[in-house]
Amino acid sequence: MSDTYDVIVIGGGPGGYNCAIRAGQLGLKVACIEKRKTLGGTCLNVGCIPSKALLHATELYEAAEKDFADMGIKTSVSLDHKQLMASKDKTVDGLTQGIAYLFKKNNVEHISGTGKIVDPNTVDVDGKKLATKNIVIATGSEVATLPGIEIDEERIVSSTGALELSKVPGKMVVIGGGVIGLELGSVWRRLGAEVTVVEYLDHILPGMDAEVQKMGLRVFKKQKMKFKLGHKVTGIEKLKTKLKVTMEPSKGGDEATLDADVVLVCIGRRPYTEGLGLDTINVTTDKRGFIETDHFKTNVAGIWAIGDCTHGPMLAHKAEDEGVAVAEQIAGKAGHVNYDVIPGVVYTKPEIAAVGKTEEELKAAGIPFKAGKFPFTANSRARANHDTDGFVKILAHAETDEILGAHMIGVCAGEMIGELCVAMEFRAASEDIARTCHAHPTLSEAIRQAAMGVEGWTMQM
Ligand code: FAD
Ligand code: NAI
């Protein structure tokens, strides 16, 4: 067998590992280079998985503490912090080892080390040169920082530090009311921290449906999370026993301060391509460092890029789909990603889930649409479960009835959005969902009722 690889993938996150596995399945000679000790990238090691493990455990903790008694269940709840962290770490270990197993099963060579592109057919891994026909860059992203604020991962933390705090902070200030701020802010609030979110904009969750943003804010406030909207942090003073956070209105105005034990900085992430050698081989990036691609191809023949280091939503499943599509294209197949149907989920309680266009985007694009909406207060399963916050909204084209977007806030919204993704992938009309039998009593009936609402025949309210 030739020593030349068909594909070398740089980065073993969801983009890279799925690309490598699919390439292996298609019979390509493939290696995946990862500089971290374990495979799985940001998502498995310090992102999706550990955050969801903590969200799940703390949701149960809070329910046991606050909701069980109402249902006639008596408990006495206390926190074993060490075990909470150990349980999360065990989940991460199991899943990262799972990728190593999948590599073996699918003939992917795992090369541990840092990859640097020498030329379109050569990758250097810590001094060793490897020959290849194709290179896939899947090096992901890193946390964006604020000028003058240094992350020490102890008192001033990024999401990585916030996943491993050694004790529950008394007061936590979260800079950024986006996905990480609300998810990890929820984790520590549930465990007893007083959490204040400082958000630059006058709303949380930029890019989400405006009604969802408003209801989310109302519910999180009801849960005793505090918000300073329309504010930016200008500095953090590290005192011996506390942090003094200085902020001012985004549009200018008087300074104010907040005390904190821990500050979580989560103002977005930026592409990570450090040390890859992009300048030397002239791969084009934009002003913010994202690699420019056209159907995953960079401007240099034979070099491809996917996932967080390229444009589009920074989501694991987006990276994964791109990884599969690139492997298929390299193998001569028609790999494809439908960017109109990439769901986004915020795993708070209630969950927030969306796919497709928002009302605001449709209005701005001048696309005529009809909306159907159904609240969980009118859904029998939500009432039986005592989880009635939220609603489902479906947007369909005014003339063709094709579903253009769906937006939900409610318990299990992250699971339920899958139904809308399948419908949209098949270019379903809202009537297709409205006339599909849904089991009773289920939360998914709210989806059907919202779809009925598009034509104005919602039955249950
Ligand atoms: P990454 O996962 O970042 O993987 C890139 C890998 O490349 C890394 O392991 C890195 O070590 C390696 N690498 C970089 N340079 C080199 C080099 N030169 N040589 C060798 N290896 C290199 N997304 C979701 O969809 N759902 C979620 O619930 C979710 N939760 C998240 C929670 C948090 C706290 C964070 C931070 C992110 C979360 N995300 C979530 C986003 C998700 O983690 C990313 O979108 C996803 O990991 C991107 O995959 P990727 O393969 O592009 O990059
Ligand atoms: P984000 O883009 O979701 O939110 C950042 C927030 O910070 C925005 O609301 C922004 O307006 C605000 N902000 C920016 N500068 C600020 C400043 N100076 N002061 C105050 N606020 C400021 O980014 P986040 O939460 O850091 O997450 C990064 C990425 O990770 C996201 O792109 C997301 O896709 C991904 N992620 C996905 C998750 C999921 O799918 N459930 C979970 C966690 C992360």
mmCIF file of N, CA and C in Angstrom, residues 393-442:
data_model
loop_
_atom_site.group_PDB
_atom_site.id
_atom_site.type_symbol
_atom_site.label_atom_id
_atom_site.label_comp_id
_atom_site.label_asym_id
_atom_site.label_seq_id
_atom_site.Cartn_x
_atom_site.Cartn_y
_atom_site.Cartn_z
ATOM 1 N N LYS A 393 -43.953 27.986 17.778
ATOM 2 C CA LYS A 393 -44.390 28.877 16.694
ATOM 3 C C LYS A 393 -43.901 28.297 15.374
ATOM 4 N N ILE A 394 -44.796 28.198 14.430
ATOM 5 C CA ILE A 394 -44.419 27.692 13.101
ATOM 6 C C ILE A 394 -44.702 28.776 12.066
ATOM 7 N N LEU A 395 -43.730 28.991 11.194
ATOM 8 C CA LEU A 395 -43.869 30.010 10.148
ATOM 9 C C LEU A 395 -43.907 29.311 8.797
ATOM 10 N N ALA A 396 -44.928 29.609 8.009
ATOM 11 C CA ALA A 396 -45.057 28.955 6.698
ATOM 12 C C ALA A 396 -45.278 30.009 5.620
ATOM 13 N N HIS A 397 -44.838 29.681 4.411
ATOM 14 C CA HIS A 397 -45.001 30.615 3.296
ATOM 15 C C HIS A 397 -46.487 30.898 3.065
ATOM 16 N N ALA A 398 -46.824 32.179 2.891
ATOM 17 C CA ALA A 398 -48.235 32.570 2.787
ATOM 18 C C ALA A 398 -48.927 31.918 1.597
ATOM 19 N N GLU A 399 -48.201 31.652 0.511
ATOM 20 C CA GLU A 399 -48.851 31.076 -0.670
ATOM 21 C C GLU A 399 -48.663 29.566 -0.762
ATOM 22 N N THR A 400 -47.458 29.091 -0.585
ATOM 23 C CA THR A 400 -47.212 27.648 -0.785
ATOM 24 C C THR A 400 -47.426 26.828 0.480
ATOM 25 N N ASP A 401 -47.458 27.462 1.637
ATOM 26 C CA ASP A 401 -47.601 26.803 2.945
ATOM 27 C C ASP A 401 -46.334 26.023 3.343
ATOM 28 N N GLU A 402 -45.256 26.122 2.569
ATOM 29 C CA GLU A 402 -44.020 25.430 2.968
ATOM 30 C C GLU A 402 -43.517 25.994 4.302
ATOM 31 N N ILE A 403 -43.089 25.109 5.187
ATOM 32 C CA ILE A 403 -42.582 25.568 6.489
ATOM 33 C C ILE A 403 -41.233 26.249 6.274
ATOM 34 N N LEU A 404 -41.125 27.468 6.797
ATOM 35 C CA LEU A 404 -39.899 28.242 6.602
ATOM 36 C C LEU A 404 -39.095 28.380 7.889
ATOM 37 N N GLY A 405 -39.776 28.170 9.014
ATOM 38 C CA GLY A 405 -39.071 28.294 10.293
ATOM 39 C C GLY A 405 -39.929 27.773 11.419
ATOM 40 N N ALA A 406 -39.280 27.354 12.506
ATOM 41 C CA ALA A 406 -40.013 26.925 13.701
ATOM 42 C C ALA A 406 -39.217 27.365 14.917
ATOM 43 N N HIS A 407 -39.918 27.852 15.914
ATOM 44 C CA HIS A 407 -39.269 28.416 17.107
ATOM 45 C C HIS A 407 -40.023 27.953 18.335
ATOM 46 N N MET A 408 -39.292 27.428 19.288
ATOM 47 C CA MET A 408 -39.959 26.870 20.470
ATOM 48 C C MET A 408 -39.225 27.264 21.712
ATOM 49 N N ILE A 409 -39.989 27.467 22.759
ATOM 50 C CA ILE A 409 -39.392 27.539 24.093
ATOM 51 C C ILE A 409 -40.285 26.644 24.936
ATOM 52 N N GLY A 410 -39.691 25.701 25.616
ATOM 53 C CA GLY A 410 -40.481 24.751 26.400
ATOM 54 C C GLY A 410 -39.651 23.539 26.753
ATOM 55 N N VAL A 411 -40.106 22.810 27.766
ATOM 56 C CA VAL A 411 -39.382 21.612 28.170
ATOM 57 C C VAL A 411 -39.332 20.630 26.997
ATOM 58 N N CYS A 412 -38.173 20.049 26.745
ATOM 59 C CA CYS A 412 -37.963 19.072 25.661
ATOM 60 C C CYS A 412 -37.993 19.689 24.263
ATOM 61 N N ALA A 413 -37.946 21.009 24.163
ATOM 62 C CA ALA A 413 -37.966 21.651 22.837
ATOM 63 C C ALA A 413 -36.793 21.141 21.989
ATOM 64 N N GLY A 414 -35.664 20.876 22.628
ATOM 65 C CA GLY A 414 -34.475 20.405 21.905
ATOM 66 C C GLY A 414 -34.694 19.060 21.241
ATOM 67 N N GLU A 415 -35.505 18.220 21.850
ATOM 68 C CA GLU A 415 -35.834 16.931 21.225
ATOM 69 C C GLU A 415 -36.895 17.141 20.148
ATOM 70 N N MET A 416 -37.869 18.002 20.441
ATOM 71 C CA MET A 416 -39.005 18.145 19.519
ATOM 72 C C MET A 416 -38.657 18.850 18.214
ATOM 73 N N ILE A 417 -37.590 19.658 18.224
ATOM 74 C CA ILE A 417 -37.271 20.408 17.003
ATOM 75 C C ILE A 417 -36.920 19.446 15.857
ATOM 76 N N GLY A 418 -36.500 18.224 16.206
ATOM 77 C CA GLY A 418 -36.149 17.223 15.181
ATOM 78 C C GLY A 418 -37.313 16.962 14.227
ATOM 79 N N GLU A 419 -38.539 16.968 14.747
ATOM 80 C CA GLU A 419 -39.710 16.744 13.880
ATOM 81 C C GLU A 419 -39.797 17.826 12.799
ATOM 82 N N LEU A 420 -39.534 19.057 13.215
ATOM 83 C CA LEU A 420 -39.586 20.166 12.246
ATOM 84 C C LEU A 420 -38.433 20.084 11.253
ATOM 85 N N CYS A 421 -37.269 19.603 11.716
ATOM 86 C CA CYS A 421 -36.120 19.485 10.798
ATOM 87 C C CYS A 421 -36.444 18.469 9.699
ATOM 88 N N VAL A 422 -37.001 17.333 10.098
ATOM 89 C CA VAL A 422 -37.349 16.324 9.090
ATOM 90 C C VAL A 422 -38.386 16.902 8.135
ATOM 91 N N ALA A 423 -39.406 17.562 8.693
ATOM 92 C CA ALA A 423 -40.455 18.139 7.841
ATOM 93 C C ALA A 423 -39.847 19.130 6.846
ATOM 94 N N MET A 424 -38.954 19.992 7.338
ATOM 95 C CA MET A 424 -38.379 21.011 6.445
ATOM 96 C C MET A 424 -37.444 20.379 5.412
ATOM 97 N N GLU A 425 -36.721 19.340 5.817
ATOM 98 C CA GLU A 425 -35.826 18.662 4.869
ATOM 99 C C GLU A 425 -36.650 18.086 3.709
ATOM 100 N N PHE A 426 -37.867 17.617 4.026
ATOM 101 C CA PHE A 426 -38.760 17.084 2.987
ATOM 102 C C PHE A 426 -39.638 18.172 2.366
ATOM 103 N N ARG A 427 -39.345 19.411 2.734
ATOM 104 C CA ARG A 427 -40.075 20.589 2.231
ATOM 105 C C ARG A 427 -41.577 20.453 2.469
ATOM 106 N N ALA A 428 -41.907 20.051 3.682
ATOM 107 C CA ALA A 428 -43.314 19.851 4.042
ATOM 108 C C ALA A 428 -44.044 21.186 4.152
ATOM 109 N N ALA A 429 -45.363 21.108 3.994
ATOM 110 C CA ALA A 429 -46.231 22.247 4.254
ATOM 111 C C ALA A 429 -46.666 22.166 5.715
ATOM 112 N N SER A 430 -47.114 23.278 6.278
ATOM 113 C CA SER A 430 -47.582 23.229 7.674
ATOM 114 C C SER A 430 -48.772 22.271 7.772
ATOM 115 N N GLU A 431 -49.553 22.177 6.697
ATOM 116 C CA GLU A 431 -50.723 21.287 6.722
ATOM 117 C C GLU A 431 -50.298 19.813 6.864
ATOM 118 N N ASP A 432 -49.114 19.468 6.347
ATOM 119 C CA ASP A 432 -48.633 18.084 6.495
ATOM 120 C C ASP A 432 -48.497 17.723 7.978
ATOM 121 N N ILE A 433 -48.007 18.676 8.765
ATOM 122 C CA ILE A 433 -47.875 18.409 10.206
ATOM 123 C C ILE A 433 -49.242 18.464 10.873
ATOM 124 N N ALA A 434 -50.042 19.440 10.455
ATOM 125 C CA ALA A 434 -51.374 19.602 11.063
ATOM 126 C C ALA A 434 -52.233 18.348 10.874
ATOM 127 N N ARG A 435 -51.990 17.615 9.788
ATOM 128 C CA ARG A 435 -52.826 16.432 9.510
ATOM 129 C C ARG A 435 -52.115 15.130 9.867
ATOM 130 N N THR A 436 -50.970 15.234 10.541
ATOM 131 C CA THR A 436 -50.276 14.024 10.998
ATOM 132 C C THR A 436 -50.717 13.700 12.422
ATOM 133 N N CYS A 437 -51.119 12.443 12.652
ATOM 134 C CA CYS A 437 -51.592 12.037 13.973
ATOM 135 C C CYS A 437 -50.424 12.057 14.969
ATOM 136 N N HIS A 438 -50.572 12.760 16.056
ATOM 137 C CA HIS A 438 -49.563 12.817 17.125
ATOM 138 C C HIS A 438 -50.158 12.145 18.371
ATOM 139 N N ALA A 439 -49.324 11.398 19.086
ATOM 140 C CA ALA A 439 -49.834 10.682 20.268
ATOM 141 C C ALA A 439 -50.310 11.658 21.338
ATOM 142 N N HIS A 440 -51.328 11.209 22.085
ATOM 143 C CA HIS A 440 -51.883 12.009 23.176
ATOM 144 C C HIS A 440 -51.701 11.260 24.489
ATOM 145 N N PRO A 441 -51.322 11.866 25.568
ATOM 146 C CA PRO A 441 -50.908 13.260 25.694
ATOM 147 C C PRO A 441 -49.399 13.373 25.549
ATOM 148 N N THR A 442 -48.956 14.155 24.591
ATOM 149 C CA THR A 442 -47.520 14.406 24.427
ATOM 150 C C THR A 442 -47.284 15.903 24.214
#
